Short mmCIF file of C-alpha atoms in Angstrom, two decimals:
data_model
loop_
_atom_site.label_atom_id
_atom_site.label_comp_id
_atom_site.label_asym_id
_atom_site.label_seq_id
_atom_site.Cartn_x
_atom_site.Cartn_y
_atom_site.Cartn_z
CA UNK Q 1 -0.01 0.41 -0.05
CA UNK Q 2 1.17 3.32 -0.60
CA UNK Q 3 1.80 6.40 1.61
CA UNK Q 4 -0.79 8.12 -0.17
CA UNK Q 5 -2.83 5.27 0.39
CA UNK Q 6 -2.22 4.85 4.15
CA UNK Q 7 -3.09 8.50 4.50
CA UNK Q 8 -6.08 8.22 3.05
CA UNK Q 9 -7.34 5.41 5.04
CA UNK Q 10 -5.88 7.29 8.38
CA UNK Q 11 -9.00 10.11 7.07
CA UNK Q 12 -12.24 8.88 9.08
CA UNK Q 13 -15.11 9.31 6.41
CA UNK Q 14 -17.14 11.57 8.24
CA UNK Q 15 -14.04 14.08 8.61
CA UNK Q 16 -14.03 13.18 4.37
CA UNK Q 17 -17.65 13.85 3.95
CA UNK Q 18 -17.15 17.54 5.94
CA UNK Q 19 -14.49 18.45 4.12
CA UNK Q 20 -16.15 17.59 1.00
CA UNK Q 21 -18.53 20.36 2.61
CA UNK Q 22 -16.66 22.81 2.94
CA UNK Q 23 -15.63 22.05 -0.65
CA UNK Q 24 -18.74 22.68 -2.28
CA UNK Q 25 -20.08 25.56 0.27
CA UNK Q 26 -16.84 27.06 -1.16
CA UNK Q 27 -17.78 26.21 -4.98
CA UNK Q 28 -21.69 27.49 -4.49
CA UNK Q 29 -20.62 30.55 -2.79
CA UNK Q 30 -17.59 31.62 -4.83
CA UNK Q 31 -19.33 30.67 -8.42
CA UNK Q 32 -22.44 32.75 -6.79
CA UNK Q 33 -20.45 35.89 -6.09
CA UNK Q 34 -18.86 35.17 -9.54
CA UNK Q 35 -22.09 35.25 -11.68
CA UNK Q 36 -23.38 38.33 -9.53
CA UNK Q 37 -20.05 40.46 -9.65
CA UNK Q 38 -20.70 40.25 -13.40
CA UNK Q 39 -24.48 41.20 -13.20
CA UNK Q 40 -23.88 43.24 -10.64
CA UNK Q 41 -21.60 45.93 -12.99
CA UNK Q 42 -24.57 46.50 -15.21
CA UNK Q 43 -27.45 47.29 -12.05
CA UNK Q 44 -25.69 50.56 -10.72
CA UNK Q 45 -23.43 53.22 -12.20
CA UNK Q 46 -19.48 52.72 -11.60
CA UNK Q 47 -18.32 55.28 -9.15
CA UNK Q 48 -14.74 56.39 -9.58
CA UNK Q 49 -13.44 55.05 -6.13
CA UNK Q 50 -9.60 56.30 -4.89
CA UNK Q 51 -7.21 54.74 -6.76
CA UNK Q 52 -3.56 53.11 -5.69
CA UNK Q 53 -0.65 55.15 -6.32
CA UNK Q 54 0.93 52.77 -9.77
CA UNK Q 55 -2.32 50.71 -9.64
CA UNK Q 56 -5.83 52.87 -11.02
CA UNK Q 57 -9.20 51.48 -10.21
CA UNK Q 58 -10.51 51.30 -14.34
CA UNK Q 59 -13.81 51.76 -14.34
CA UNK Q 60 -16.43 48.41 -14.90
CA UNK Q 61 -16.69 48.41 -19.16
CA UNK Q 62 -18.85 45.59 -20.89
CA UNK Q 63 -17.63 42.25 -20.91
CA UNK Q 64 -16.70 38.74 -19.69
CA UNK Q 65 -13.91 40.08 -17.83
CA UNK Q 66 -16.11 41.61 -15.24
CA UNK Q 67 -16.45 38.04 -14.27
CA UNK Q 68 -13.00 38.44 -12.90
CA UNK Q 69 -11.97 41.96 -12.74
CA UNK Q 70 -15.41 43.31 -10.97
CA UNK Q 71 -13.80 42.59 -7.38
CA UNK Q 72 -10.84 44.08 -8.07
CA UNK Q 73 -11.84 47.36 -6.09
CA UNK Q 74 -11.05 49.27 -3.08
CA UNK Q 75 -7.86 48.06 -0.44
CA UNK Q 76 -7.27 45.11 -3.45
CA UNK Q 77 -5.94 48.22 -5.58
CA UNK Q 78 -3.42 48.23 -2.84
CA UNK Q 79 -2.23 44.92 -2.70
CA UNK Q 80 -1.59 44.06 -6.41
CA UNK Q 81 0.33 47.46 -6.32
CA UNK Q 82 2.59 46.24 -3.21
CA UNK Q 83 2.57 43.17 -4.90
CA UNK Q 84 3.71 44.15 -8.02
CA UNK Q 85 5.75 47.18 -7.36
CA UNK Q 86 6.72 47.07 -3.86
CA UNK Q 87 6.35 49.16 -0.61
CA UNK Q 88 7.08 52.96 -1.10
CA UNK Q 89 8.41 54.92 1.62
CA UNK Q 90 6.08 58.17 0.69
CA UNK Q 91 2.77 56.38 -0.36
CA UNK Q 92 1.45 55.12 2.46
CA UNK Q 93 1.60 51.36 1.54
CA UNK Q 94 3.03 50.61 4.17
CA UNK Q 95 -0.05 50.66 5.75
CA UNK Q 96 -0.55 47.08 4.37
CA UNK Q 97 0.86 44.34 5.96
CA UNK Q 98 2.77 42.39 3.45
CA UNK Q 99 2.25 38.35 3.98
CA UNK Q 100 -0.36 38.24 1.60
CA UNK Q 101 1.34 41.14 -0.86
CA UNK Q 102 4.50 38.73 -0.90
CA UNK Q 103 1.97 35.33 -1.29
CA UNK Q 104 0.55 37.46 -4.78
CA UNK Q 105 4.10 38.45 -5.69
CA UNK Q 106 4.71 34.86 -5.26
CA UNK Q 107 2.74 33.63 -7.25
CA UNK Q 108 2.13 36.08 -9.95
CA UNK Q 109 5.76 35.33 -10.55
CA UNK Q 110 5.08 32.21 -11.15
CA UNK Q 111 2.01 32.27 -14.16
CA UNK Q 112 4.49 35.09 -15.89
CA UNK Q 113 3.68 37.90 -14.19
CA UNK Q 114 -0.46 38.63 -13.23
CA UNK Q 115 -1.23 40.12 -10.11
CA UNK Q 116 -4.80 40.06 -9.87
CA UNK Q 117 -5.25 36.39 -11.45
CA UNK Q 118 -2.45 35.69 -8.64
CA UNK Q 119 -3.87 37.60 -6.00
CA UNK Q 120 -7.55 35.87 -6.55
CA UNK Q 121 -5.91 32.47 -6.60
CA UNK Q 122 -4.11 33.02 -3.08
CA UNK Q 123 -6.98 34.12 -1.59
CA UNK Q 124 -9.95 31.90 -3.07
CA UNK Q 125 -7.30 28.67 -1.71
CA UNK Q 126 -6.54 30.36 1.17
CA UNK Q 127 -10.80 30.83 2.09
CA UNK Q 128 -10.90 26.79 1.37
CA UNK Q 129 -8.05 25.70 3.63
CA UNK Q 130 -9.71 28.26 6.44
CA UNK Q 131 -13.27 26.34 5.37
CA UNK Q 132 -11.38 23.54 6.11
CA UNK Q 133 -9.55 24.35 8.92
CA UNK Q 134 -12.80 25.87 10.69
CA UNK Q 135 -14.44 23.08 10.08
CA UNK Q 136 -11.79 20.46 11.68
CA UNK Q 137 -11.46 22.76 14.63
CA UNK Q 138 -15.44 23.27 15.06
CA UNK Q 139 -15.89 19.66 15.04
CA UNK Q 140 -13.53 18.93 17.85
CA UNK Q 141 -14.18 21.80 19.75
CA UNK Q 142 -17.82 22.05 19.54
CA UNK Q 143 -20.36 19.06 16.98
CA UNK Q 144 -19.86 17.74 13.60
CA UNK Q 145 -23.58 19.85 12.83
CA UNK Q 146 -22.33 22.64 14.49
CA UNK Q 147 -18.90 22.36 12.06
CA UNK Q 148 -20.59 22.56 9.09
CA UNK Q 149 -23.34 25.34 10.39
CA UNK Q 150 -20.42 27.49 10.95
CA UNK Q 151 -18.79 27.59 7.46
CA UNK Q 152 -21.75 27.96 6.29
CA UNK Q 153 -22.39 31.00 7.80
CA UNK Q 154 -19.15 32.25 7.83
CA UNK Q 155 -19.04 31.48 4.08
CA UNK Q 156 -22.11 33.94 3.37
CA UNK Q 157 -21.84 36.75 5.99
CA UNK Q 158 -22.55 39.95 4.80
CA UNK Q 159 -19.03 40.76 4.05
CA UNK Q 160 -18.09 37.34 2.87
CA UNK Q 161 -16.94 38.31 -0.81
CA UNK Q 162 -13.90 40.06 0.90
CA UNK Q 163 -12.53 36.47 1.31
CA UNK Q 164 -12.61 36.09 -2.34
CA UNK Q 165 -11.49 39.37 -3.70
CA UNK Q 166 -7.86 40.24 -3.11
CA UNK Q 167 -7.79 41.10 0.09
CA UNK Q 168 -5.65 39.59 3.31
CA UNK Q 169 -8.84 38.59 5.25
CA UNK Q 170 -8.44 34.94 3.87
CA UNK Q 171 -5.30 34.32 4.59
CA UNK Q 172 -5.51 35.89 8.11
CA UNK Q 173 -8.68 33.36 8.87
CA UNK Q 174 -6.51 30.82 8.28
CA UNK Q 175 -3.49 31.55 9.78
CA UNK Q 176 -5.60 32.18 12.88
CA UNK Q 177 -7.44 29.33 13.01
CA UNK Q 178 -4.63 27.01 12.15
CA UNK Q 179 -3.08 28.79 15.49
CA UNK Q 180 -5.36 27.71 17.46
CA UNK Q 181 -6.00 23.99 15.67
CA UNK Q 182 -2.64 23.53 16.58
CA UNK Q 183 -2.70 25.05 20.11
CA UNK Q 184 -5.66 23.17 21.30
CA UNK Q 185 -3.62 20.06 20.35
CA UNK Q 186 -0.25 21.49 22.42
CA UNK Q 187 1.59 21.95 19.18
CA UNK Q 188 2.59 24.94 20.62
CA UNK Q 189 5.89 25.70 17.92
CA UNK Q 190 2.92 25.28 15.60
CA UNK Q 191 0.73 27.35 16.74
CA UNK Q 192 3.28 30.54 17.85
CA UNK Q 193 4.81 29.93 13.79
CA UNK Q 194 1.11 30.79 12.44
CA UNK Q 195 0.28 32.99 15.02
CA UNK Q 196 3.48 35.17 13.56
CA UNK Q 197 2.30 34.81 10.56
CA UNK Q 198 -1.04 36.00 11.16
CA UNK Q 199 0.46 39.07 12.74
CA UNK Q 200 2.24 39.78 9.41
CA UNK Q 201 -1.07 39.60 7.51
CA UNK Q 202 -3.02 42.12 9.77
CA UNK Q 203 -1.95 44.63 11.98
CA UNK Q 204 -5.11 43.11 14.54
CA UNK Q 205 -3.07 39.97 14.49
CA UNK Q 206 -0.58 40.57 17.37
CA UNK Q 207 -4.00 39.53 19.41
CA UNK Q 208 -3.20 35.85 18.75
CA UNK Q 209 -0.65 36.69 21.28
CA UNK Q 210 -2.75 37.30 24.88
CA UNK Q 211 -5.54 35.09 23.13
CA UNK Q 212 -2.60 31.64 22.44
CA UNK Q 213 -1.14 32.34 26.33
CA UNK Q 214 -4.51 32.11 27.71
CA UNK Q 215 -4.87 28.83 25.92
CA UNK Q 216 -1.01 28.21 27.48
CA UNK Q 217 -2.43 29.17 31.05
CA UNK Q 218 -5.21 27.06 30.73
CA UNK Q 219 -4.32 23.97 29.51
CA UNK Q 220 -2.29 24.06 32.46
CA UNK Q 221 -4.24 24.58 35.00
CA UNK Q 222 -6.54 21.23 33.73
CA UNK Q 223 -3.45 18.86 32.76
CA UNK Q 224 -0.98 20.47 35.38
CA UNK Q 225 1.68 20.49 31.91
CA UNK Q 226 4.97 22.40 31.44
CA UNK Q 227 3.71 26.39 31.52
CA UNK Q 228 6.85 26.84 29.54
CA UNK Q 229 4.25 26.71 26.39
CA UNK Q 230 3.17 30.38 26.79
CA UNK Q 231 6.06 31.13 25.81
CA UNK Q 232 5.68 30.35 22.67
CA UNK Q 233 2.44 32.65 22.34
CA UNK Q 234 5.65 35.32 22.51
CA UNK Q 235 6.40 33.99 18.71
CA UNK Q 236 2.96 36.00 17.29
CA UNK Q 237 4.64 39.57 17.76
CA UNK Q 238 7.65 38.47 15.57
CA UNK Q 239 5.07 38.76 12.64
CA UNK Q 240 4.29 42.50 13.61
CA UNK Q 241 8.20 43.15 15.14
CA UNK Q 242 9.58 41.69 11.32
CA UNK Q 243 7.71 44.38 9.59
CA UNK Q 244 8.06 47.09 11.88
CA UNK Q 245 12.22 46.48 11.09
CA UNK Q 246 12.05 46.39 8.11
CA UNK Q 247 10.86 49.91 7.92
CA UNK Q 248 13.35 50.74 10.13
CA UNK Q 249 15.77 49.11 7.85
CA UNK Q 250 14.77 50.94 4.61
CA UNK Q 251 13.73 53.94 5.98
CA UNK Q 252 14.55 54.95 9.14
CA UNK Q 253 10.70 54.94 10.74
CA UNK Q 254 9.42 51.67 12.20
CA UNK Q 255 6.36 53.41 12.89
CA UNK Q 256 5.70 54.28 9.20
CA UNK Q 257 2.94 51.43 9.28
CA UNK Q 258 1.53 52.56 12.22
CA UNK Q 259 1.83 56.08 11.13
CA UNK Q 260 0.29 55.68 7.95
CA UNK Q 261 -2.63 54.82 9.38
CA UNK Q 262 -3.67 58.69 9.66
CA UNK Q 263 -3.79 58.72 5.65
CA UNK Q 264 -7.11 57.02 6.13
CA UNK Q 265 -8.75 60.08 9.11
CA UNK Q 266 -8.63 57.49 11.64
CA UNK Q 267 -8.99 58.96 15.67
CA UNK Q 268 -8.40 57.06 19.06
CA UNK Q 269 -11.96 56.40 20.77
CA UNK Q 270 -13.11 54.66 23.21
CA UNK Q 271 -15.55 51.65 22.13
CA UNK Q 272 -18.63 52.84 24.04
CA UNK Q 273 -18.07 56.29 22.87
CA UNK Q 274 -17.92 54.78 19.68
CA UNK Q 275 -21.04 52.13 20.19
CA UNK Q 276 -23.33 55.32 21.12
CA UNK Q 277 -22.17 57.71 18.18
CA UNK Q 278 -22.53 55.03 15.68
CA UNK Q 279 -25.45 53.71 16.93
CA UNK Q 280 -26.94 57.76 16.83
CA UNK Q 281 -26.06 58.37 13.54
CA UNK Q 282 -27.64 54.97 12.18
CA UNK Q 283 -30.66 55.87 13.18
CA UNK Q 284 -30.61 59.87 12.33
CA UNK Q 285 -28.71 59.86 8.95
CA UNK Q 286 -29.28 56.17 7.43
CA UNK Q 287 -27.43 55.24 4.62
CA UNK Q 288 -24.10 53.74 5.17
CA UNK Q 289 -24.45 54.26 9.06
CA UNK Q 290 -27.10 52.65 8.99
CA UNK Q 291 -25.34 50.05 7.00
CA UNK Q 292 -22.49 49.32 9.21
CA UNK Q 293 -24.97 49.15 12.00
CA UNK Q 294 -26.93 46.43 10.92
CA UNK Q 295 -23.94 44.10 10.33
CA UNK Q 296 -21.88 44.98 13.19
CA UNK Q 297 -24.37 44.87 16.44
CA UNK Q 298 -25.17 41.37 15.53
CA UNK Q 299 -22.31 40.26 15.91
CA UNK Q 300 -21.48 41.89 19.08
CA UNK Q 301 -24.41 40.65 20.47
CA UNK Q 302 -23.53 37.03 18.81
CA UNK Q 303 -19.50 37.77 20.44
CA UNK Q 304 -20.95 38.53 23.88
CA UNK Q 305 -22.64 35.32 24.03
CA UNK Q 306 -19.38 33.55 22.78
CA UNK Q 307 -17.74 34.54 26.11
CA UNK Q 308 -20.32 32.28 27.98
CA UNK Q 309 -19.86 29.75 25.59
CA UNK Q 310 -16.50 28.85 24.77
CA UNK Q 311 -13.08 28.47 26.25
CA UNK Q 312 -11.66 31.89 27.07
CA UNK Q 313 -9.03 32.01 24.68
CA UNK Q 314 -11.35 32.28 21.80
CA UNK Q 315 -13.50 35.33 23.90
CA UNK Q 316 -10.01 37.11 24.52
CA UNK Q 317 -9.33 36.72 20.51
CA UNK Q 318 -12.74 37.70 19.74
CA UNK Q 319 -13.54 40.63 21.44
CA UNK Q 320 -9.22 42.14 21.27
CA UNK Q 321 -10.05 41.68 17.44
CA UNK Q 322 -13.47 43.63 17.79
CA UNK Q 323 -11.83 46.59 20.68
CA UNK Q 324 -9.07 47.28 18.66
CA UNK Q 325 -10.60 48.97 15.82
CA UNK Q 326 -13.61 50.33 18.25
CA UNK Q 327 -10.71 52.52 19.48
CA UNK Q 328 -9.77 53.91 16.24
CA UNK Q 329 -12.70 55.21 13.98
CA UNK Q 330 -13.04 57.58 11.42
CA UNK Q 331 -15.52 59.55 13.28
CA UNK Q 332 -17.78 60.45 9.99
CA UNK Q 333 -18.47 57.35 10.18
CA UNK Q 334 -17.64 55.29 13.73
CA UNK Q 335 -18.22 51.73 12.06
CA UNK Q 336 -16.35 51.79 8.84
CA UNK Q 337 -14.55 48.92 7.51
CA UNK Q 338 -15.70 47.15 11.09
CA UNK Q 339 -18.27 44.72 8.81
CA UNK Q 340 -15.03 43.42 7.26
CA UNK Q 341 -12.92 43.59 10.84
CA UNK Q 342 -15.40 41.21 12.19
CA UNK Q 343 -15.56 38.98 9.38
CA UNK Q 344 -12.34 36.70 10.81
CA UNK Q 345 -14.07 36.59 13.99
CA UNK Q 346 -14.50 32.95 13.92
CA UNK Q 347 -16.32 32.25 17.14
CA UNK Q 348 -18.76 34.85 16.61
CA UNK Q 349 -19.98 32.12 14.19
CA UNK Q 350 -19.67 29.18 16.59
CA UNK Q 351 -22.12 31.35 18.58
CA UNK Q 352 -24.70 31.79 15.76
CA UNK Q 353 -24.23 27.68 15.01
CA UNK Q 354 -25.04 27.27 18.75
CA UNK Q 355 -28.07 29.44 18.79
CA UNK Q 356 -29.49 27.89 15.90
CA UNK Q 357 -28.80 24.27 17.10
CA UNK Q 358 -31.06 25.56 20.51
CA UNK Q 359 -32.88 26.83 18.14
CA UNK Q 360 -33.04 30.69 19.66
CA UNK Q 361 -32.36 31.56 16.32
CA UNK Q 362 -33.68 29.78 13.18
CA UNK Q 363 -31.25 28.75 10.67
CA UNK Q 364 -33.67 29.34 7.72
CA UNK Q 365 -33.36 33.25 9.53
CA UNK Q 366 -30.06 33.32 9.17
CA UNK Q 367 -29.08 31.90 6.08
CA UNK Q 368 -31.66 34.12 4.40
CA UNK Q 369 -30.68 37.12 6.09
CA UNK Q 370 -26.70 36.79 5.80
CA UNK Q 371 -27.38 35.56 1.73
CA UNK Q 372 -29.44 38.35 1.43
CA UNK Q 373 -27.00 41.18 3.11
CA UNK Q 374 -23.85 39.22 1.45
CA UNK Q 375 -25.84 40.16 -2.37
CA UNK Q 376 -26.57 43.71 -1.68
CA UNK Q 377 -23.11 44.75 -0.60
CA UNK Q 378 -21.63 42.50 -3.19
CA UNK Q 379 -23.36 44.43 -5.58
CA UNK Q 380 -22.06 47.81 -4.06
CA UNK Q 381 -18.87 46.67 -3.67
CA UNK Q 382 -18.25 45.77 -7.14
CA UNK Q 383 -19.59 48.76 -8.38
CA UNK Q 384 -16.86 51.04 -6.26
CA UNK Q 385 -19.30 52.22 -3.42
CA UNK Q 386 -18.03 53.16 0.19
CA UNK Q 387 -18.37 49.47 1.18
CA UNK Q 388 -14.43 49.34 2.61
#
């Protein structure tokens, strides 16, 4: 018997069926969004979004190319610019963390210099991998049925199109889920390394350090195993540190990735005040403010439920991932980008799966509302409206 055959035999039929389910969900949503992106470019007038330096935002023109190019919008332009031409000291590109554009650059080279195709390939393969890892982690932590629901819910969340566009969200989700999967199996070197990769994908990835440290302490209290494993969580900030060191070596300004956040007019804020201002603005002015509120507030409710249902490490990850962006806001639109920032916080989808299993929320309602929201926001996104 070959080694490949032995590996296949080691995967039980239930796991194979679950992983196949992940592939089916991925393909169904991916194909649906490709078709919707193509149709949507003719529904609304295309807006002239702000282009990245050296990578213009081309307005949509009729043709089958919109099946693919319709997702080349907003921050995707920055990632593709960096992958194609590298970082520049004075253009604000430092605000975009390096692991995703590095992966796109390498893939583009392998494809003969096609950054957009490479960006879509990296983000989509990363998301498929993330769904498989999320299924495996959720199945072991909760149950088979909840694992399938979590996979479905995260795939049709109203901002899930960011997983399929040339953005770093799918790669961040893959690294974060893999870090927890490794930590829960006491594979701490793998947990620390993948956590560091997450911190090199998005600045907020550094929150995995305290989350993994909490998990290490939890395991020590449960099993009285070595407390030295908590030190592996210290690898996580190395992802951030390596990127800051790069800018120090390049320009002498290690703070450039953080300083250039001011280009997006973000200001420090107290999270409860952010929510109060967002709520007042949503019901006073409507529009994008109300759209943000309708997505974020239910996600926050699910995150609150997650605190009482799941291990502390997952709650730390979720709430630090929420509080960090709520502390740095654009005053005129307090929850701007929050619908995207909550997207990789997978315990939110565990909470929805639990609520559906307990019949506190109808499964059909979650699917229907999420899918409708995904459709609306995808139409807005591909036409360069202000969905960031």
